[in-house]
Coordinates of C-alpha atoms and ligand atoms in Angstrom, one line a residue:
M3 CA -5.5 -32.2 1.6
A4 CA -4.8 -30.9 5.1
V5 CA -4.2 -27.2 5.5
K6 CA -0.9 -26.2 7.0
L7 CA -1.4 -23.9 10.0
P8 CA -1.0 -21.0 10.6
I9 CA -2.5 -19.5 7.5
Y10 CA -1.0 -16.3 6.2
M11 CA -3.7 -13.8 5.0
D12 CA -1.9 -10.5 5.6
Y13 CA -0.3 -10.0 2.2
N14 CA -1.0 -6.2 2.4
A15 CA 1.5 -6.1 5.3
T16 CA 4.2 -8.0 3.5
T17 CA 4.6 -10.9 1.1
P18 CA 7.0 -13.8 1.2
V19 CA 9.9 -13.7 -1.3
D20 CA 9.0 -15.7 -4.3
P21 CA 11.5 -18.7 -4.6
R22 CA 12.4 -17.5 -8.2
V23 CA 13.3 -14.1 -6.8
L24 CA 15.5 -15.6 -4.1
E25 CA 17.3 -17.7 -6.7
A26 CA 18.0 -14.6 -8.8
M27 CA 19.4 -12.8 -5.7
L28 CA 21.6 -15.5 -4.2
P29 CA 24.7 -15.2 -6.4
Y30 CA 24.9 -11.5 -5.6
F31 CA 25.6 -12.1 -1.9
T32 CA 28.8 -14.1 -2.3
Q33 CA 30.1 -14.3 -5.9
M34 CA 29.0 -11.1 -7.6
F35 CA 29.3 -8.9 -4.5
G36 CA 30.8 -5.9 -6.2
N37 CA 29.9 -2.3 -5.4
A38 CA 27.8 -1.0 -8.4
A39 CA 29.7 2.3 -8.1
S40 CA 33.2 0.7 -8.6
R41 CA 34.2 1.8 -12.0
N42 CA 37.6 0.2 -12.2
H43 CA 37.1 -3.5 -12.2
S44 CA 34.8 -6.3 -13.3
F45 CA 33.3 -6.8 -9.9
G46 CA 31.8 -3.3 -10.0
W47 CA 30.8 -3.6 -13.7
E48 CA 29.0 -6.9 -12.9
A49 CA 27.0 -5.3 -10.1
E50 CA 26.2 -2.3 -12.2
A51 CA 25.0 -4.4 -15.0
A52 CA 22.7 -6.3 -12.6
V53 CA 21.3 -3.0 -11.2
D54 CA 20.8 -1.7 -14.7
K55 CA 18.8 -4.8 -15.6
A56 CA 16.6 -4.4 -12.5
R57 CA 16.1 -0.8 -13.4
E58 CA 14.8 -1.9 -16.8
Q59 CA 12.5 -4.5 -15.2
V60 CA 10.8 -2.1 -12.8
A61 CA 10.6 0.7 -15.4
A62 CA 8.9 -1.7 -17.8
L63 CA 6.4 -2.6 -15.0
I64 CA 5.2 1.0 -14.7
G65 CA 5.7 2.4 -18.2
A66 CA 8.7 4.5 -17.3
S67 CA 12.2 4.8 -18.7
E68 CA 15.1 3.3 -16.6
K69 CA 16.7 6.7 -16.1
E70 CA 13.6 7.7 -14.1
I71 CA 14.0 5.0 -11.4
I72 CA 15.7 6.0 -8.1
W73 CA 16.5 3.1 -5.8
T74 CA 15.5 3.5 -2.1
S75 CA 15.1 1.4 1.0
G76 CA 11.4 1.1 0.5
S77 CA 8.2 3.1 0.2
T78 CA 8.6 4.9 3.5
E79 CA 11.8 6.4 2.2
S80 CA 10.4 6.9 -1.3
N81 CA 7.4 8.9 0.1
N82 CA 9.7 11.0 2.3
L83 CA 12.0 11.8 -0.6
A84 CA 9.1 12.6 -2.9
I85 CA 7.2 14.8 -0.5
K86 CA 10.0 16.6 1.4
G87 CA 12.2 16.7 -1.7
A88 CA 9.5 18.3 -3.9
A89 CA 8.3 20.6 -1.1
D90 CA 11.8 22.0 -0.6
M91 CA 12.6 22.2 -4.3
Y92 CA 9.5 24.1 -5.2
K93 CA 8.8 26.1 -2.0
D94 CA 9.4 29.4 -3.8
K95 CA 6.5 28.7 -6.1
G96 CA 4.1 28.1 -3.2
R97 CA 3.6 26.3 0.1
H98 CA 0.3 24.5 -0.2
I99 CA 0.2 20.7 -0.3
I100 CA -2.8 18.4 -0.8
T101 CA -3.1 14.8 0.6
A102 CA -5.9 12.7 2.2
L103 CA -6.8 11.5 5.7
H104 CA -6.6 7.8 4.8
E105 CA -3.1 7.9 3.4
H106 CA -0.4 5.6 4.9
K107 CA 1.5 7.1 7.8
A108 CA 4.6 7.2 5.5
V109 CA 2.7 10.0 3.6
L110 CA 0.8 11.6 6.5
D111 CA 3.8 12.0 8.8
P112 CA 6.1 13.7 6.2
C113 CA 3.2 16.1 5.4
K114 CA 2.8 16.8 9.1
R115 CA 6.5 17.5 9.4
L116 CA 6.2 20.0 6.6
Q117 CA 3.2 21.6 8.3
K118 CA 5.5 22.3 11.3
E119 CA 7.9 23.9 8.9
G120 CA 5.4 26.4 7.6
F121 CA 3.7 24.5 4.8
D122 CA 0.0 24.5 4.5
V123 CA -1.5 21.0 4.1
T124 CA -5.0 20.1 3.1
F125 CA -6.1 16.6 4.2
L126 CA -9.0 15.6 2.0
Q127 CA -11.7 13.4 3.5
P128 CA -12.6 10.4 1.4
D129 CA -16.3 9.7 0.8
R130 CA -18.0 6.9 2.6
S131 CA -16.7 4.5 0.0
G132 CA -13.1 5.4 0.7
V133 CA -12.4 7.2 -2.6
I134 CA -10.8 10.5 -3.4
T135 CA -12.4 11.9 -6.6
A136 CA -10.8 14.1 -9.2
A137 CA -13.6 16.7 -8.6
Q138 CA -12.7 16.9 -5.0
V139 CA -9.0 17.5 -5.8
A140 CA -9.9 20.2 -8.4
E141 CA -11.9 22.0 -5.7
A142 CA -9.0 21.9 -3.2
I143 CA -6.4 23.3 -5.6
R144 CA -5.2 26.9 -4.8
P145 CA -2.8 29.2 -6.8
D146 CA -0.1 28.3 -4.3
T147 CA -0.5 24.5 -4.5
I148 CA 2.8 22.9 -5.4
L149 CA 2.3 19.2 -4.6
I150 CA -0.5 16.7 -4.5
S151 CA 0.2 13.3 -2.8
L152 CA -2.6 10.7 -3.1
M153 CA -2.2 7.0 -2.9
W154 CA -3.2 4.8 -5.9
A155 CA -4.9 2.2 -3.7
N156 CA -5.5 2.0 0.0
N157 CA -3.6 -0.6 2.0
E158 CA -6.4 -1.2 4.6
I159 CA -9.5 -1.3 2.4
G160 CA -8.1 -1.7 -1.1
T161 CA -10.1 1.2 -2.5
I162 CA -8.8 3.0 -5.6
N163 CA -8.6 6.8 -6.0
E164 CA -9.5 8.4 -9.3
I165 CA -5.9 8.4 -10.4
P166 CA -5.9 9.1 -14.1
G167 CA -8.4 11.9 -13.5
I168 CA -6.4 13.4 -10.6
G169 CA -3.2 13.2 -12.7
K170 CA -4.8 15.1 -15.6
I171 CA -5.9 17.9 -13.3
C172 CA -2.3 18.2 -11.9
K173 CA -0.9 18.4 -15.4
E174 CA -3.4 21.1 -16.4
K175 CA -2.5 23.1 -13.3
D176 CA 1.2 22.5 -13.4
I177 CA 1.3 20.8 -10.0
I178 CA 3.6 18.0 -9.1
F179 CA 1.7 14.8 -8.5
H180 CA 3.0 12.0 -6.2
T181 CA 1.3 8.7 -5.7
D182 CA 2.1 6.1 -3.1
A183 CA 1.5 3.1 -5.3
T184 CA 2.9 0.5 -2.9
Q185 CA -0.3 -1.7 -2.9
W186 CA -1.0 -1.1 -6.6
V187 CA 2.3 -1.7 -8.5
G188 CA 2.8 -5.3 -9.4
K189 CA -0.8 -6.2 -8.9
M190 CA -2.6 -3.9 -11.4
P191 CA -1.5 -2.5 -14.8
T192 CA 0.4 0.7 -14.3
D193 CA 1.3 3.4 -16.8
V194 CA 2.8 6.6 -15.4
E195 CA 2.3 8.4 -18.7
E196 CA -1.3 7.7 -19.0
A197 CA -2.0 8.4 -15.3
G198 CA -0.1 11.7 -15.4
I199 CA 2.1 10.8 -12.5
D200 CA 5.3 12.7 -11.7
L201 CA 6.5 10.8 -8.6
L202 CA 5.6 7.2 -7.7
S203 CA 6.6 5.1 -4.7
A204 CA 6.8 1.3 -4.7
S205 CA 8.3 -1.3 -2.4
A206 CA 9.7 -4.8 -3.2
H207 CA 8.3 -6.6 -0.1
K208 CA 4.7 -5.9 -1.1
M209 CA 5.3 -7.7 -4.5
Y210 CA 7.1 -10.9 -3.5
G211 CA 10.6 -9.3 -3.3
P212 CA 12.8 -8.7 -0.3
K213 CA 12.3 -6.2 2.5
G214 CA 14.4 -3.0 2.6
V215 CA 14.3 -2.1 -1.0
G216 CA 12.0 0.0 -3.2
F217 CA 12.1 2.8 -5.7
L218 CA 10.9 6.2 -6.5
Y219 CA 9.9 7.0 -10.0
V220 CA 10.9 10.6 -10.8
R221 CA 9.6 12.0 -14.1
R222 CA 12.4 13.4 -16.4
R223 CA 10.3 15.0 -19.2
K224 CA 7.2 17.2 -19.3
P225 CA 8.0 18.2 -16.7
R226 CA 11.5 17.4 -15.5
V227 CA 10.9 16.9 -11.8
R228 CA 13.7 17.9 -9.4
L229 CA 14.0 17.0 -5.7
T230 CA 16.2 18.1 -2.8
P231 CA 17.8 14.9 -1.6
L232 CA 17.2 13.6 2.0
F233 CA 20.8 12.8 2.6
D234 CA 24.1 14.0 1.3
G235 CA 26.9 11.7 0.2
G236 CA 28.4 10.2 -2.9
G237 CA 25.7 11.6 -5.2
H238 CA 24.4 8.2 -6.3
E239 CA 21.1 7.9 -8.2
R240 CA 21.4 11.2 -10.1
G241 CA 22.3 13.0 -6.9
M242 CA 18.9 12.2 -5.3
R243 CA 19.8 9.3 -3.1
S244 CA 23.4 8.8 -2.0
G245 CA 24.6 5.5 -0.5
T246 CA 26.0 2.3 -1.8
L247 CA 23.2 0.4 -3.7
N248 CA 21.6 -2.6 -2.1
V249 CA 22.6 -4.7 -5.1
T250 CA 21.1 -8.0 -3.9
G251 CA 17.8 -6.3 -2.9
I252 CA 17.7 -4.5 -6.2
V253 CA 18.2 -7.7 -8.2
G254 CA 15.4 -9.2 -6.2
M255 CA 13.1 -6.2 -6.9
G256 CA 13.8 -6.5 -10.6
A257 CA 13.1 -10.2 -10.7
A258 CA 9.9 -9.7 -8.6
A259 CA 8.7 -6.9 -11.0
E260 CA 9.2 -9.1 -14.1
I261 CA 7.3 -12.0 -12.6
C262 CA 4.5 -9.7 -11.5
Q263 CA 4.2 -8.2 -15.0
R264 CA 4.2 -11.5 -16.7
E265 CA 1.7 -13.2 -14.4
M266 CA -0.5 -10.3 -13.3
A267 CA -3.6 -10.9 -15.4
Q268 CA -3.8 -14.6 -14.4
E269 CA -2.8 -14.0 -10.8
S270 CA -5.2 -11.2 -10.1
A271 CA -8.1 -13.1 -11.6
R272 CA -7.3 -16.1 -9.4
I273 CA -6.9 -14.0 -6.2
R274 CA -10.0 -12.0 -6.9
A275 CA -12.1 -15.1 -7.3
M276 CA -10.8 -16.4 -3.9
R277 CA -11.4 -13.0 -2.2
D278 CA -14.9 -12.8 -3.6
R279 CA -15.7 -16.4 -2.4
L280 CA -14.4 -15.6 1.1
E281 CA -16.4 -12.4 1.3
T282 CA -19.6 -13.9 -0.1
A283 CA -19.5 -16.9 2.2
I284 CA -18.9 -14.8 5.3
L285 CA -21.6 -12.3 4.5
A286 CA -24.1 -15.0 3.7
R287 CA -23.5 -16.9 6.9
L288 CA -23.2 -14.0 9.4
D289 CA -25.7 -11.2 10.0
A290 CA -24.7 -7.7 10.9
T291 CA -21.5 -8.0 8.8
R292 CA -20.4 -5.6 6.0
V293 CA -17.6 -4.9 3.6
N294 CA -15.8 -1.6 4.1
G295 CA -14.9 0.6 1.1
Q296 CA -16.2 0.7 -2.4
V297 CA -16.9 -2.9 -3.3
D298 CA -16.8 -2.8 -7.1
R299 CA -13.6 -0.9 -7.6
R300 CA -11.1 -2.5 -5.2
L301 CA -7.8 -4.2 -5.2
P302 CA -8.4 -7.9 -6.0
Q303 CA -6.5 -9.2 -3.0
T304 CA -8.1 -7.1 -0.2
S305 CA -11.2 -7.5 1.9
N306 CA -12.0 -5.4 4.9
I307 CA -15.0 -6.6 6.9
S308 CA -16.7 -5.2 9.9
F309 CA -18.4 -7.7 12.3
A310 CA -20.8 -5.7 14.5
Y311 CA -21.0 -6.6 18.2
V312 CA -17.6 -8.3 18.3
E313 CA -14.3 -6.7 19.1
G314 CA -11.5 -7.1 16.5
E315 CA -8.8 -8.1 18.9
S316 CA -11.0 -10.8 20.5
L317 CA -11.8 -12.0 17.1
M318 CA -8.2 -12.2 16.1
M319 CA -7.6 -14.3 19.2
A320 CA -10.6 -16.5 18.3
I321 CA -9.2 -17.2 14.8
K322 CA -5.5 -17.0 15.8
E323 CA -4.5 -19.7 13.4
I324 CA -5.2 -17.2 10.6
A325 CA -2.9 -14.3 10.3
V326 CA -5.0 -11.2 9.4
S327 CA -4.8 -7.7 10.6
S328 CA -7.4 -5.9 12.7
G329 CA -8.9 -2.5 12.4
S330 CA -6.3 -1.2 14.8
A331 CA -3.3 -3.1 13.5
C332 CA -1.2 -0.1 12.3
T333 CA -0.9 1.2 15.9
S334 CA -1.0 -2.3 17.2
A335 CA 0.3 -1.4 20.6
S336 CA -2.8 0.7 21.2
L337 CA -6.4 -0.3 20.8
E338 CA -7.3 2.9 18.8
P339 CA -9.6 2.0 16.0
S340 CA -8.2 2.4 12.5
Y341 CA -7.9 6.0 11.4
V342 CA -8.5 4.8 7.9
L343 CA -11.9 3.4 8.7
K344 CA -12.8 6.4 10.9
S345 CA -11.9 8.8 8.0
L346 CA -14.7 7.1 6.0
G347 CA -17.1 8.0 8.7
I348 CA -17.4 4.5 10.1
G349 CA -18.1 4.6 13.8
D350 CA -15.6 3.6 16.5
D351 CA -17.5 0.4 17.3
L352 CA -17.6 -0.9 13.7
A353 CA -14.1 0.3 13.1
H354 CA -13.0 -1.7 16.1
S355 CA -14.7 -4.8 15.0
S356 CA -13.1 -5.1 11.6
L357 CA -10.6 -7.4 10.0
R358 CA -8.5 -7.0 6.9
F359 CA -7.9 -10.1 4.8
G360 CA -5.0 -9.8 2.4
L361 CA -4.8 -12.7 0.0
G362 CA -1.9 -13.4 -2.3
R363 CA 0.2 -15.5 -4.7
F364 CA 0.5 -18.5 -2.3
T365 CA -3.1 -18.5 -0.9
T366 CA -4.9 -21.7 -1.7
D367 CA -8.6 -22.6 -2.0
E368 CA -8.3 -24.9 1.0
E369 CA -6.9 -22.0 3.0
V370 CA -9.9 -19.8 2.0
D371 CA -12.3 -22.6 3.0
Y372 CA -10.6 -23.0 6.4
A373 CA -10.7 -19.2 6.9
I374 CA -14.4 -19.0 6.2
E375 CA -15.2 -21.8 8.7
S376 CA -12.9 -20.3 11.3
V377 CA -14.3 -16.8 11.0
V378 CA -17.9 -17.9 11.0
R379 CA -17.3 -20.1 14.1
G380 CA -15.3 -17.4 15.9
V381 CA -17.8 -14.6 15.3
S382 CA -20.7 -16.8 16.2
R383 CA -19.1 -17.8 19.5
L384 CA -18.1 -14.3 20.5
R385 CA -21.6 -13.1 19.7
E386 CA -23.1 -15.8 21.9
M387 CA -21.2 -14.2 24.8
S388 CA -21.8 -10.6 23.8
P389 CA -24.4 -8.6 25.8
L390 CA -24.5 -6.1 22.9
Y391 CA -25.5 -8.7 20.4
E392 CA -28.1 -10.0 22.8
L393 CA -29.5 -6.5 23.2
A394 CA -29.5 -6.0 19.4
M395 CA -31.4 -9.3 19.0
E396 CA -33.9 -8.1 21.6
G397 CA -34.4 -5.0 19.5
I398 CA -32.5 -2.5 21.7
D399 CA -30.2 -0.2 19.7
P400 CA -26.7 -1.1 20.9
S401 CA -25.3 2.2 19.5
T402 CA -26.8 3.8 22.6
V403 CA -24.5 1.6 24.7
E404 CA -21.0 2.9 25.2
W405 CA -18.2 0.6 24.2
G406 CA -15.2 0.0 26.4
K407 CA -17.1 0.4 29.7
H408 CA -17.8 -3.2 30.4
Ligands
PLP512 C1 3.7 -1.0 3.2 C2 3.3 0.4 2.7 C3 4.2 1.5 2.9 C4 5.6 1.3 3.6 O1 6.5 0.6 2.7 P1 7.9 0.1 3.3 O2 8.6 -0.3 2.0 O3 7.6 -1.0 4.2 O4 8.5 1.3 3.9 C5 3.8 2.7 2.4 N1 2.6 2.9 1.9 C6 1.8 1.9 1.7 C7 0.5 2.1 1.0 C8 2.1 0.6 2.1 O5 1.2 -0.4 2.0

C-alpha cells in the first residue's frame, strides 16, 4: 500500500481530532448551542448537562471527582492559573517555588514572572537522563517553599519524572504540588490520589480532542486547594475561571478522554512497538547516532534522536515529507538549540542535530518504514557532504571545530 505524503510524526505538538470526537461535538455548534450558565431554559440545561458529562469523563480519566475539574482554554492557561493562582493565594506562607529547567515554557514563563514580583524560584537541573528525582526535590525544599511545579512527562524527550515520589514528599511537607501532565494524561494511567497531586494541567489537542480547551484539576480535599483567579467576571468554575464555557470544545475533550481511557492499554502497546522499531532501525543503520533521555522509562510515543555531524534544520529539509520537530522547534524562528536538550548537559552541536519523532493513534507501520528509509537516506547524504563527518572519519575530534563558522 502506498504511503500518503506528507507523513505526520509530530503528535507531541498536536494531534488530529478523532472522527468520533468530532461527531460528538457537531450537534453542539448548531442545535444544542445553549450557554451552560443559562439557568432559565432547556437550551441552557442541555448545554450544562453536556458539560457535566464531560466533567465526569475527564475526572474518570485521572481518578478525580467531577467537582475538581476547572475548564480552561488549554494547558498554557491551566499552568498559569495553577502557578500564579497558588503563589498569590499562599504568598503569606512563603515565597519559594521549585520547578525545573526542562519544563515547558508555559511553566517556566509564569515562574519567571513571579520571580520579577519577588518570589524566589529554584530551577532544578535534570540529570543526564532527563529525570527529576524525588531525592533532588527533597533536597531543594525550604521552610518557605509553597509550591512545586514539575511536569509528569517531558514533551521533547518523553522522560518521566519521579511523580508518585515527589507527590509524597509534597504531602509530608504540606507543599502544593502542581504537575503539567499535558503529554501524560490520556496516554498513561493517571491517578491524582495515588500520585499525591494537588493541581494538574491537561489539554484536549494533545489527546485527539480540539484545540483551545483543557482543564485544571484542583484538589478539594486533603488539602482543599484555593487559587486566586487570573480573570474576574461571572464567577464560573467555582470562581476560579470566569467566562462562558466553550461547550463544543468541552464536549470534545470529554469524548476524547473517554476514548483514551478505553483504548489506552492497547494503543500505547501498539505505538510503543512502532516507536521502538523506528529507533532500533535508525540506530542500527547509522553510526554516531543516539537517543536522548532515559530510554527505558519514557512515554511510548516519543523518540528524540541526535545525529552527530548533521544539522537539524538541514535534516528536516532532507526529510521534508515527514513532519517532525527539530531540537530548535520551540523557538522555531531562531536557530537556538533546544533548551531542554541543553539542560541535560547535551552539547550545542548534538542538541542542534536532533529530531523529535512523535507517533500517535493514526501512525501506520508503512509510515514508520517510510520514515526509517527517509531518515537513513537523508542523514547519509548530509554526512557525505559534511566536512565534520569527514574529519571524524579521519580520526580528528570534530568537537574542537567550532559550529556555525562555515
Ligand atoms: C502542548 C503543551 C503545553 C501547552 O498546551 P496548550 O494547550 O497548547 O496551551 C504545555 N505543556 C506541555 C508539556 C505541552 O506539551
